[in-house]
XYZ file of C-alpha atoms in Angstrom:
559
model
C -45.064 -70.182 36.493
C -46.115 -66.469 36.766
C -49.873 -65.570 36.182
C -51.035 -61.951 35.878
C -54.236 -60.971 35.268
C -55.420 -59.941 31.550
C -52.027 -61.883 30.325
C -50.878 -65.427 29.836
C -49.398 -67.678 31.809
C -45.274 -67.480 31.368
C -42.052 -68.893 32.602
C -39.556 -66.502 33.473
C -36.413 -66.509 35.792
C -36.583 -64.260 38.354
C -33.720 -62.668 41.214
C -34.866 -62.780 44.653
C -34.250 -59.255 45.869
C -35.844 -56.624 48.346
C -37.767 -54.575 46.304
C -37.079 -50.294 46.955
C -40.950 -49.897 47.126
C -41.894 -53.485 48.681
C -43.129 -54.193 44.544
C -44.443 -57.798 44.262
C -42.427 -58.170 40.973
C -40.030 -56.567 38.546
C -39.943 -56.964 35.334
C -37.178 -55.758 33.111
C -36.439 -54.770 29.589
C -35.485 -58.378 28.377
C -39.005 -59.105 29.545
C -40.926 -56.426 27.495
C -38.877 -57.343 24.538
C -39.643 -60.950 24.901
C -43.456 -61.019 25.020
C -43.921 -57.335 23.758
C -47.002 -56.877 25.957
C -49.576 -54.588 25.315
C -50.168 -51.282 27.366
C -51.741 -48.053 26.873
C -49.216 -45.775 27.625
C -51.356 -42.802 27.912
C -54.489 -44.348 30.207
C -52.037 -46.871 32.461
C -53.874 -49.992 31.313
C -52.266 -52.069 33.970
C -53.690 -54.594 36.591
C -50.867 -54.808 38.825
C -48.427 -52.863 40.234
C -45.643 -53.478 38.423
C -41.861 -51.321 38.232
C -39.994 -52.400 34.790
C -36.282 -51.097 34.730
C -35.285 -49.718 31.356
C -31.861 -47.994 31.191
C -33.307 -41.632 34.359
C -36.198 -40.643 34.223
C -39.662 -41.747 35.884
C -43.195 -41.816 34.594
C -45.804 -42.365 36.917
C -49.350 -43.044 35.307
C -52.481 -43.219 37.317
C -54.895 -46.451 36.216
C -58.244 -46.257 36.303
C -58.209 -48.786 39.635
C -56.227 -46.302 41.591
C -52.749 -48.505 40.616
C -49.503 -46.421 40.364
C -47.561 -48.108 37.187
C -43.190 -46.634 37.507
C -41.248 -46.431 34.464
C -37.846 -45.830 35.618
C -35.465 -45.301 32.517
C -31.979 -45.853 34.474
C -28.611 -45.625 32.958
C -27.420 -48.519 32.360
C -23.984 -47.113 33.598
C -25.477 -45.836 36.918
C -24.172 -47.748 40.164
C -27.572 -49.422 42.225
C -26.129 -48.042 45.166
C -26.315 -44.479 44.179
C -30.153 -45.209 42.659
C -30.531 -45.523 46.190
C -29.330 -42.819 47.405
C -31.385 -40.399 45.093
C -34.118 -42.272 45.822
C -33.684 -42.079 49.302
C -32.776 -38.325 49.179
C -34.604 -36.899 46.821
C -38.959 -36.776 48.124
C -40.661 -39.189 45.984
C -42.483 -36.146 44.353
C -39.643 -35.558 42.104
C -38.942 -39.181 41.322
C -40.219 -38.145 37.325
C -36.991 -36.283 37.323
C -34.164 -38.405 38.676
C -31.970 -37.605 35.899
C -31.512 -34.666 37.064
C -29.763 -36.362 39.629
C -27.726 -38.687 37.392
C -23.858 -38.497 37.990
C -23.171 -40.251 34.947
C -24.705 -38.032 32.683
C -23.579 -34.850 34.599
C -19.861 -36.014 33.479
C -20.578 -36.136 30.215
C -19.678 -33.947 27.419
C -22.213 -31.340 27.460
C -24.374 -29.750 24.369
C -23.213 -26.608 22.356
C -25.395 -24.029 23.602
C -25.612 -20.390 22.602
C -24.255 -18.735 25.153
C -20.873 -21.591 25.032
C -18.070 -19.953 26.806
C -16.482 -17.304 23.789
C -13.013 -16.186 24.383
C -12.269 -12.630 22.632
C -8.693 -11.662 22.834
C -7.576 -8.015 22.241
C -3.942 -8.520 21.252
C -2.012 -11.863 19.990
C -2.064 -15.036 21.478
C 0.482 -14.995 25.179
C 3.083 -16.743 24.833
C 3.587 -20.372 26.000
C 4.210 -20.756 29.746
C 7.083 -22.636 31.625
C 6.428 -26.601 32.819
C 6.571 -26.077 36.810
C 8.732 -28.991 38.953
C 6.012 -31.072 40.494
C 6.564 -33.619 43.337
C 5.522 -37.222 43.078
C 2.042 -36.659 44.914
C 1.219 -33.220 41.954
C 2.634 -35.967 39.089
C 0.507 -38.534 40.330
C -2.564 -36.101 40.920
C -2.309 -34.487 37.214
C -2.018 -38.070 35.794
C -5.283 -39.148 37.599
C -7.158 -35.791 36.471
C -5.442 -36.165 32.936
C -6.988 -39.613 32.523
C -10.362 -38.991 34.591
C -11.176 -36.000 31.997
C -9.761 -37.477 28.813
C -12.312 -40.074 29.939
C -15.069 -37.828 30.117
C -14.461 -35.799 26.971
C -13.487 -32.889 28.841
C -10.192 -32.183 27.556
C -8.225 -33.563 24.680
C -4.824 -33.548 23.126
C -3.808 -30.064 21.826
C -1.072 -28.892 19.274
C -1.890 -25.202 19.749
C 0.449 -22.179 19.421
C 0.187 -21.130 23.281
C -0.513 -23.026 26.232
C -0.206 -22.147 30.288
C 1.456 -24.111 33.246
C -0.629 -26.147 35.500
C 0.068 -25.839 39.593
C -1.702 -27.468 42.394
C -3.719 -25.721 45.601
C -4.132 -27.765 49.014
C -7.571 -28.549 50.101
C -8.978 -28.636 53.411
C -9.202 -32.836 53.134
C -5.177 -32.324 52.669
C -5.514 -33.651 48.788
C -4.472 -31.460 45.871
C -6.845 -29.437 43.386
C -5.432 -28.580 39.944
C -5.576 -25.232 38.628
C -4.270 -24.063 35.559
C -2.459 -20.293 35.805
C -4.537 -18.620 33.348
C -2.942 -15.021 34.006
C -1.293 -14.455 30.899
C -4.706 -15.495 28.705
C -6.733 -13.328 31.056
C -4.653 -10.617 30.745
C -5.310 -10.342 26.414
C -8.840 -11.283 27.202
C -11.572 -8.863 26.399
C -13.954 -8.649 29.371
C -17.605 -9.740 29.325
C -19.763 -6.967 31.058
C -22.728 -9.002 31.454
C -23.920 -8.766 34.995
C -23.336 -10.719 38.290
C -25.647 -9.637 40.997
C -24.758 -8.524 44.256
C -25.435 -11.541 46.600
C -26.833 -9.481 49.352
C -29.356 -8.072 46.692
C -30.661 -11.124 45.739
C -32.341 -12.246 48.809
C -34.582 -8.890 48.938
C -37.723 -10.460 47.377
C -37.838 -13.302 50.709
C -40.974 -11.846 52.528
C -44.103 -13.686 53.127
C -41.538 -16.927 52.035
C -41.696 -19.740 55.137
C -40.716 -23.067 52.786
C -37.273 -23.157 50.904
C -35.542 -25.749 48.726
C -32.278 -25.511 47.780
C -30.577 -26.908 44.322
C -26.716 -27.516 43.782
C -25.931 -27.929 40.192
C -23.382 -30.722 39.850
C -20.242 -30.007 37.694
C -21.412 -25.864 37.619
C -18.443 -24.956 34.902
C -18.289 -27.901 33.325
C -21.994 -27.479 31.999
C -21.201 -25.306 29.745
C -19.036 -25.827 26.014
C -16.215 -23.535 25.525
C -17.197 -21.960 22.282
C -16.504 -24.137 19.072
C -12.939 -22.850 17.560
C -11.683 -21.804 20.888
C -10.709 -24.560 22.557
C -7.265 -23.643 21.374
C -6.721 -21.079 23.990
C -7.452 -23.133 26.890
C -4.416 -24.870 26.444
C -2.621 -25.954 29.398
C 1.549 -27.576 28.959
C 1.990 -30.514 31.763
C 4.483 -33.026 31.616
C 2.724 -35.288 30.388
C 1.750 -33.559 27.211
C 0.083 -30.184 26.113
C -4.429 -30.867 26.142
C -6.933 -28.009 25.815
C -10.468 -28.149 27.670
C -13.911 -28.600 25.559
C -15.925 -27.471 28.624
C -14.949 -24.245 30.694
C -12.617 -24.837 33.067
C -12.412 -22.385 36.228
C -9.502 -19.703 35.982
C -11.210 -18.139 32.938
C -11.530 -14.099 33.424
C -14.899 -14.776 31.837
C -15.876 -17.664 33.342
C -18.550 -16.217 35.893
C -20.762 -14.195 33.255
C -20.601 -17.019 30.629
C -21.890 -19.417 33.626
C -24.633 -16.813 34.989
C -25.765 -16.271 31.469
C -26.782 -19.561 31.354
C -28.458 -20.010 34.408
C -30.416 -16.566 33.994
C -31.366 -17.843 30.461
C -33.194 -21.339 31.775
C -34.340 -19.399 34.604
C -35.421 -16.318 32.983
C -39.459 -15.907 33.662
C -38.937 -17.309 37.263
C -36.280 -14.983 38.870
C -37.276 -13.333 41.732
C -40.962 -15.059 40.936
C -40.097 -17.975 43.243
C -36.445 -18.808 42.078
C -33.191 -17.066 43.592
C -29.836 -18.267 41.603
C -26.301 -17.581 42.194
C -23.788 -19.317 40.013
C -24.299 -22.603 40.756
C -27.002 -22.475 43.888
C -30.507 -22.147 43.346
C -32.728 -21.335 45.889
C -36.963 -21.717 45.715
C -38.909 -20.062 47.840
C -42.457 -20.359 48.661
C -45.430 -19.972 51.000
C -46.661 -23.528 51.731
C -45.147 -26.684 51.577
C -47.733 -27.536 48.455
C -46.322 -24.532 46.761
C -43.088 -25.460 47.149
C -43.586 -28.716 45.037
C -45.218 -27.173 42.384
C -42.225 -24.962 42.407
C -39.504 -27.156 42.449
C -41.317 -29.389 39.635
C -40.814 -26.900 37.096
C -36.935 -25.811 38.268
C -36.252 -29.427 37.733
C -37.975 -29.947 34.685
C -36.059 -26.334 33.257
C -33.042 -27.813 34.496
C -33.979 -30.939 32.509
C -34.758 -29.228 28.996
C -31.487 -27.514 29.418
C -28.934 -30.540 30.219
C -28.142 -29.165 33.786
C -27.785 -31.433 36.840
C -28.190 -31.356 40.156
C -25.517 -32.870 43.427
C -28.133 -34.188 45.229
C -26.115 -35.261 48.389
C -25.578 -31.074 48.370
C -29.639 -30.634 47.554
C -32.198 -29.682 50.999
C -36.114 -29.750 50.533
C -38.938 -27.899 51.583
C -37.051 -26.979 54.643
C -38.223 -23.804 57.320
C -34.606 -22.195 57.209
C -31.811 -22.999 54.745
C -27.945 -22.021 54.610
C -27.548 -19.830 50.974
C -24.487 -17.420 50.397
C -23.202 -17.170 53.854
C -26.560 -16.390 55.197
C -29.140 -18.707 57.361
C -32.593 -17.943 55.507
C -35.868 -18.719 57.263
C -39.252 -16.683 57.506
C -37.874 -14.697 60.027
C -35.029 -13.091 57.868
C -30.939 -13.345 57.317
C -28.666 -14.257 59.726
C -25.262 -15.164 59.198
C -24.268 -18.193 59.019
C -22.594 -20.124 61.947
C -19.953 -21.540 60.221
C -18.749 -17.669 59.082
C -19.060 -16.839 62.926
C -16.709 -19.698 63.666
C -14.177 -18.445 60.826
C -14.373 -15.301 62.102
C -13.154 -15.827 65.726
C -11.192 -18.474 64.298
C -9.475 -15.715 62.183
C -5.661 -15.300 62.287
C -3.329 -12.809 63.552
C -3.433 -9.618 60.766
C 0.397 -9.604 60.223
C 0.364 -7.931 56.817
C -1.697 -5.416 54.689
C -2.588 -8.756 52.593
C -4.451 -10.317 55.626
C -5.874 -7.045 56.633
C -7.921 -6.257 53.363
C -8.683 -9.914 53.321
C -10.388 -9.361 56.924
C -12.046 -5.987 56.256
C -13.192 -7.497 52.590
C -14.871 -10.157 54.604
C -16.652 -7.898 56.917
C -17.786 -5.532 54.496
C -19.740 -8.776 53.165
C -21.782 -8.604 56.334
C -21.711 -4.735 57.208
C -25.543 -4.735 56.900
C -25.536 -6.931 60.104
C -23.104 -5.024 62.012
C -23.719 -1.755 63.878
C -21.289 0.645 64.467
C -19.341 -0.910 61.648
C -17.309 2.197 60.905
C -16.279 2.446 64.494
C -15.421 -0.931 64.583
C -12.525 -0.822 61.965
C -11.541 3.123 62.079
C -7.994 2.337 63.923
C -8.229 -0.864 61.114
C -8.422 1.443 58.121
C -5.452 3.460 59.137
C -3.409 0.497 57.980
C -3.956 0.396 54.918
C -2.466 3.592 53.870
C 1.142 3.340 52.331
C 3.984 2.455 54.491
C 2.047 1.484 57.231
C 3.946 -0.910 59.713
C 2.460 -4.189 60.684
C 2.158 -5.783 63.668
C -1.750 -4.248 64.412
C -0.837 -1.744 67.600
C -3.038 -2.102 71.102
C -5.855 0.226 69.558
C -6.340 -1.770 66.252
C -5.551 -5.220 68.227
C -8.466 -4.112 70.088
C -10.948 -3.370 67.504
C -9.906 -6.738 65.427
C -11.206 -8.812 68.817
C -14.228 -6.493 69.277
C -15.338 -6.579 65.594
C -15.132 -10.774 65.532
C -17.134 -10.628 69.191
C -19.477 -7.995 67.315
C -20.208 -11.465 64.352
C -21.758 -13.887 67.270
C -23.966 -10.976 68.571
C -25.354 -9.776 65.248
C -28.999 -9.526 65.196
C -31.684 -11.477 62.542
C -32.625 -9.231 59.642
C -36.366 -9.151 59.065
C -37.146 -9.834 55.651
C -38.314 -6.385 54.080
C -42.057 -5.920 53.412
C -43.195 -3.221 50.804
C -46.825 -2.791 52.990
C -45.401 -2.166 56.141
C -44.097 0.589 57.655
C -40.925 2.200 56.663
C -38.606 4.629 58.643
C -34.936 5.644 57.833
C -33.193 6.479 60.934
C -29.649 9.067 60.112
C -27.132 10.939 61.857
C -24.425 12.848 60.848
C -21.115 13.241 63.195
C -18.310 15.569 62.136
C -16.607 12.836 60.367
C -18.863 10.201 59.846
C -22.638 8.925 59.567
C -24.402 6.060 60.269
C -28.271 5.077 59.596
C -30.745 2.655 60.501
C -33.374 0.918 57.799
C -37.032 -0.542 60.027
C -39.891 -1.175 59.877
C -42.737 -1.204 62.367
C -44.828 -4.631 62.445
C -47.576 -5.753 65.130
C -44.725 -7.399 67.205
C -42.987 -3.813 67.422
C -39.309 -2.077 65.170
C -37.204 -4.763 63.090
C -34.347 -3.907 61.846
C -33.913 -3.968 57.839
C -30.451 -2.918 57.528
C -27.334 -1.015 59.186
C -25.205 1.229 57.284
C -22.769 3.597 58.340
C -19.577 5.377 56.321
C -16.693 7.963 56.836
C -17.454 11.509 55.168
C -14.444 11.545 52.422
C -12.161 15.061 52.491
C -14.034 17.124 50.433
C -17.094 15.974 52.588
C -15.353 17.027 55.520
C -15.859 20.724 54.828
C -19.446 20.641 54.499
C -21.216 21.846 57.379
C -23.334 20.514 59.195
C -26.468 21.068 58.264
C -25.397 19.745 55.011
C -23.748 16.574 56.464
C -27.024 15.634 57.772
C -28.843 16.383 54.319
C -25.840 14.443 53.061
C -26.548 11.383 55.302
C -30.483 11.344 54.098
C -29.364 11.199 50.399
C -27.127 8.786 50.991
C -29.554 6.218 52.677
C -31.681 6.842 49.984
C -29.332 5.612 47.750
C -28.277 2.951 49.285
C -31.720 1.641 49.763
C -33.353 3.316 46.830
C -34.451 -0.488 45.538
C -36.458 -0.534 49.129
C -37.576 2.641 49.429
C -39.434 3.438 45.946
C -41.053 -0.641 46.342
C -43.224 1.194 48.981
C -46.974 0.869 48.917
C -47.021 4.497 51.641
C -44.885 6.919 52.468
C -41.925 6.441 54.665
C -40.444 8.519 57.111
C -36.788 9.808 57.511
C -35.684 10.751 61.116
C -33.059 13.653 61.543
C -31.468 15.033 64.766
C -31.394 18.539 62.766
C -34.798 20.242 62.840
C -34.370 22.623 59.993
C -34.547 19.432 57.324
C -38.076 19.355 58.078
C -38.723 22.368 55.664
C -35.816 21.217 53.225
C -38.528 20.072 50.151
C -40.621 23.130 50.467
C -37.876 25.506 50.635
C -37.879 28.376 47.642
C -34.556 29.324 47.658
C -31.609 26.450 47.405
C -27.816 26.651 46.284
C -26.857 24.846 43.352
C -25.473 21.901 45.439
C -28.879 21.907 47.212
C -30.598 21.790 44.628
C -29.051 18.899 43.463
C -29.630 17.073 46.127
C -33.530 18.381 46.529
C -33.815 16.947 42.495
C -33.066 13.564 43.669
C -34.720 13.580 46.638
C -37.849 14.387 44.516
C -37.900 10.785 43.355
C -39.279 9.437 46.602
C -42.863 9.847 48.756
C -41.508 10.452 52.003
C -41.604 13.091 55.547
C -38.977 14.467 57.195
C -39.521 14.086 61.108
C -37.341 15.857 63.962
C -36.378 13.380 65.950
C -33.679 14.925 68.583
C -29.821 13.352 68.829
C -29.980 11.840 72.340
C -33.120 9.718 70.884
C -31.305 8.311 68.195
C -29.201 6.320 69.815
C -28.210 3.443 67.073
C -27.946 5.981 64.003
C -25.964 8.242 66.281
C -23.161 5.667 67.879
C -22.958 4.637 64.181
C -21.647 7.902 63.395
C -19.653 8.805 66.860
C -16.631 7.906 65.937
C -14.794 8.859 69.168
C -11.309 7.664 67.296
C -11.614 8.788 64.449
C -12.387 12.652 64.464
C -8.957 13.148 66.981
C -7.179 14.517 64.212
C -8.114 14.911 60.221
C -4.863 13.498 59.235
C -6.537 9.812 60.129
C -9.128 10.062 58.278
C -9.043 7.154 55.267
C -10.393 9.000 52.028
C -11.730 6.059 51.331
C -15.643 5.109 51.823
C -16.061 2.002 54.323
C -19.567 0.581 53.598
């Protein structure tokens, strides 16, 4: 016999369990349905506390006695082991929006949207591709994914006029990953220019930030529809029959602006407001930990209105420093991120020109941490010109150890600050320059950024004077989104003394002049500031090894 107040006495058969919040009873559907009892929804009429499982989201009312009521609508499908573990990761704040969370209905056939993957070809269809031998473990491995995503609505049988040939890529765990070899399709697809933002870019609008959260979206390409009458062209021939996807598969030329147009869309008025997002990684960012809540509250409940989900074994929460595009974010700036130190002294032997632009590619990524960058890979560069023989010789050797030593020793970028401030440090070498972006705080200089680049042929010529005019307007440039942000003027510092009168100067040559017309853009002073003081901008553009004869010099910019 169960007696609660303001309801009759019942019967009712009950499951002895331990309750998740120690609840002194639980109700379920069959029991609302049964005796239909009466509650005001809206004021929380309730006595007791009571948590009725429907079939995910959560409702929390407040009663006028100060009694929390929990509706929590779980799918009926969803395992009560991983209700757990949301529950147990995810702060109780956000229990109202544990769907998010829900791995069933992330692997389910989402909505047509208007921005569905659209696949514009400029010429006919390609041709259909060859069936590749597979071994046993790549048979058994596209029969599992065959099934798995027939299952989930992802793919389906396909009698179209083209198809491509499916191969198989080794992950770290030692299992296989399908891909399908999209080349063909990619090459008679019509490119989508809308924009992916530089990741280093993105993380500009940090300061005064000392809380993060950090969002995974669970499925990321498979959120989004391929458009409706083009599923045809995502045909892929296996052995075991020809099927064409209904969501966008990865491989697509397109794939990356279809999947940032959607994320830019739900996030739209909070870019850059509190909300960073690349692909499928969201990033809040706020000033107190009660901010932060507020914040993530409404990215859940966008993600919510638009059918996204969130991996929330891959989800962190009002955290003081988080890992986000390669980089270790806290309120003291960017770092990089240990585990791209490790890979970097990890890094293999360079034995071909393959490996080497792989290397350099990856530290360009960085080359705002680095100093000396340029000098660092000069002897590198040389390689890459035509017919260049591989192994590295001692000199490169030498700069391919110092440059993964230079990754463990690179310094913490201070977040930049439009009030404080601002000084651009340049030099010009013969051959090369290299700059400096600070900024002067109560605890002394912090570093903003490190640049530094070869002079390309024509450059070369120029003298010098004009190299280190060259070097100013290239900072600027570079950090032109910095720069006109400013709240005061900022100061450039030059080793040549005659830039100090370059703005006020009556009588320019045309090339000048050009470069005095952009330089009118921005509020700044030009301050003497002799060579053997400027030690960082000038061993950034010292390039002992590069300047011993012009034939080395790479035409090509290294940034």
């Amino acid at each position: 016999m169960v007696e609660l107040p303001s309801f009759p006495s019942f019967e009712w058969d009950f499951l002895v369990i331990d309750t998740p919040k120690g609840e002194d009873l639980i109700l379920g559907f069959e029991f609302v349905n049964n005796f239909n009892p009466s509650i005001d929804w809206r004021q929380g009429l309730i006595i007791r506390t009571i948590l009725i499982l429907l079939n995910l989201s959560v409702m929390t009312f407040l009663l006028p006695n100060h009694v929390q009521l929990w509706l929590e609508l779980w799918d009926e499908e969803e395992e009560p082991e991983e209700i757990e573990t949301v529950t147990r990761v995810v702060p109780s704040a956000y229990h109202q929006s544990l769907d998010v969370f829900c791995k069933v209905k992330a692997e389910r056939l989402p909505p047509h949207r208007a921005c569905d993957h659209h696949i514009e070809l400029e010429g006919s269809l390609p041709p259909i591709g060859v069936i590749y031998s597979l071994s046993k473990q790549e048979s058994d491995t596209l029969r599992a994914y065959i099934s798995e995503s027939v299952e989930k609505c992802f793919i389906q049988p396909s009698s179209s006029s083209t198809g491509e040939p499916v191969l198989f890529v080794k992950k770290n765990n030692g299992g296989l990953c399908l891909c399908v070899d999209y080349c063909k399709l990619n090459a008679a697809t019509r490119k989508n220019k809308y924009p992916v933002p530089p990741m280093n870019k993105l993380l500009n609008v940090l300061n005064g930030s000392s809380i993060f959260s950090k969002i995974d979206l669970c499925g990321a390409y498979n959120l989004l529809r391929i458009k409706e009458g083009d599923e045809h062209l995502t045909c892929f021939q296996a052995k075991y029959g020809s099927y064409e996807y209904l969501v966008m598969p990865f491989g697509l030329t397109n794939a990356p602006s279809s999947f940032h147009n959607l994320v830019n869309d739900t996030f739209q008025d909070l870019l850059d407001v509190y909300v960073v997002v690349y692909m499928d990684e969201i990033m809040v960012f706020s000033k107190s930990e009660e901010e932060d809540v507020t914040h993530v509250s409404t990215v859940l409940s966008r993600l919510r209105a638009n059918n996204l989900f969130a991996k929330d074994s891959k989800c962190l929460f009002h955290v003081s420093s988080v890992e986000y595009l390669g980089y270790v974010v806290s309120s003291e700036g960017l770092k990089i991120y240990q585990a791209k130190v490790q890979q970097t002294l990890n890094w293999p032997p360079l034995r071909s020109l393959k490996a080497l632009q792989s290397f350099l590619g990856f530290a360009n990524l960085y080359c705002h941490f680095i100093k000396n960058l340029s000098k660092k890979i000069s002897s590198l560069t040389s390689f890459l010109k035509k017919y260049s023989c591989f192994p590295l010789n001692v000199e490169a050797l030498s700069q391919f150890n110092q440059l993964k030593e230079a990754f463990t020793t690179a310094p913490v970028l201070s977040h930049f600050n439009p009030s404080l401030p601002t000084i651009v440090e340049t030099d010009a070498s013969n051959y090369a320059l290299g700059s400096v972006l600070s900024q002067v705080s109560d605890s002394g200089k912090h570093p903003i950024a490190f640049d530094s680049c070869k002079f390309i042929p024509a450059e070369l010529n120029y003298e010098i004077h004009d190299k280190e005019l060259l070097g100013i307007v290239w900072d600027l440039k570079r950090w032109r989104d910095f720069l006109l942000s400013l709240s005061s003027p900022f100061e450039v510092l030059t080793n040549h003394s005659s830039l100090q009168y370059f703005m006020s100067s009556k009588v320019l040559t045309c090339h000048r002049a050009r470069l005095a017309d952009f330089l009118s853009e921005f509020h700044f002073s030009i301050t003497y500031h002799p060579g053997c003081l400027a030690t960082l901008p000038e061993a950034l553009s010292r390039l002992d090894d590069v300047y011993l004869e012009r034939g080395r010099i790479s035409s090509a910019r290294i940034q």
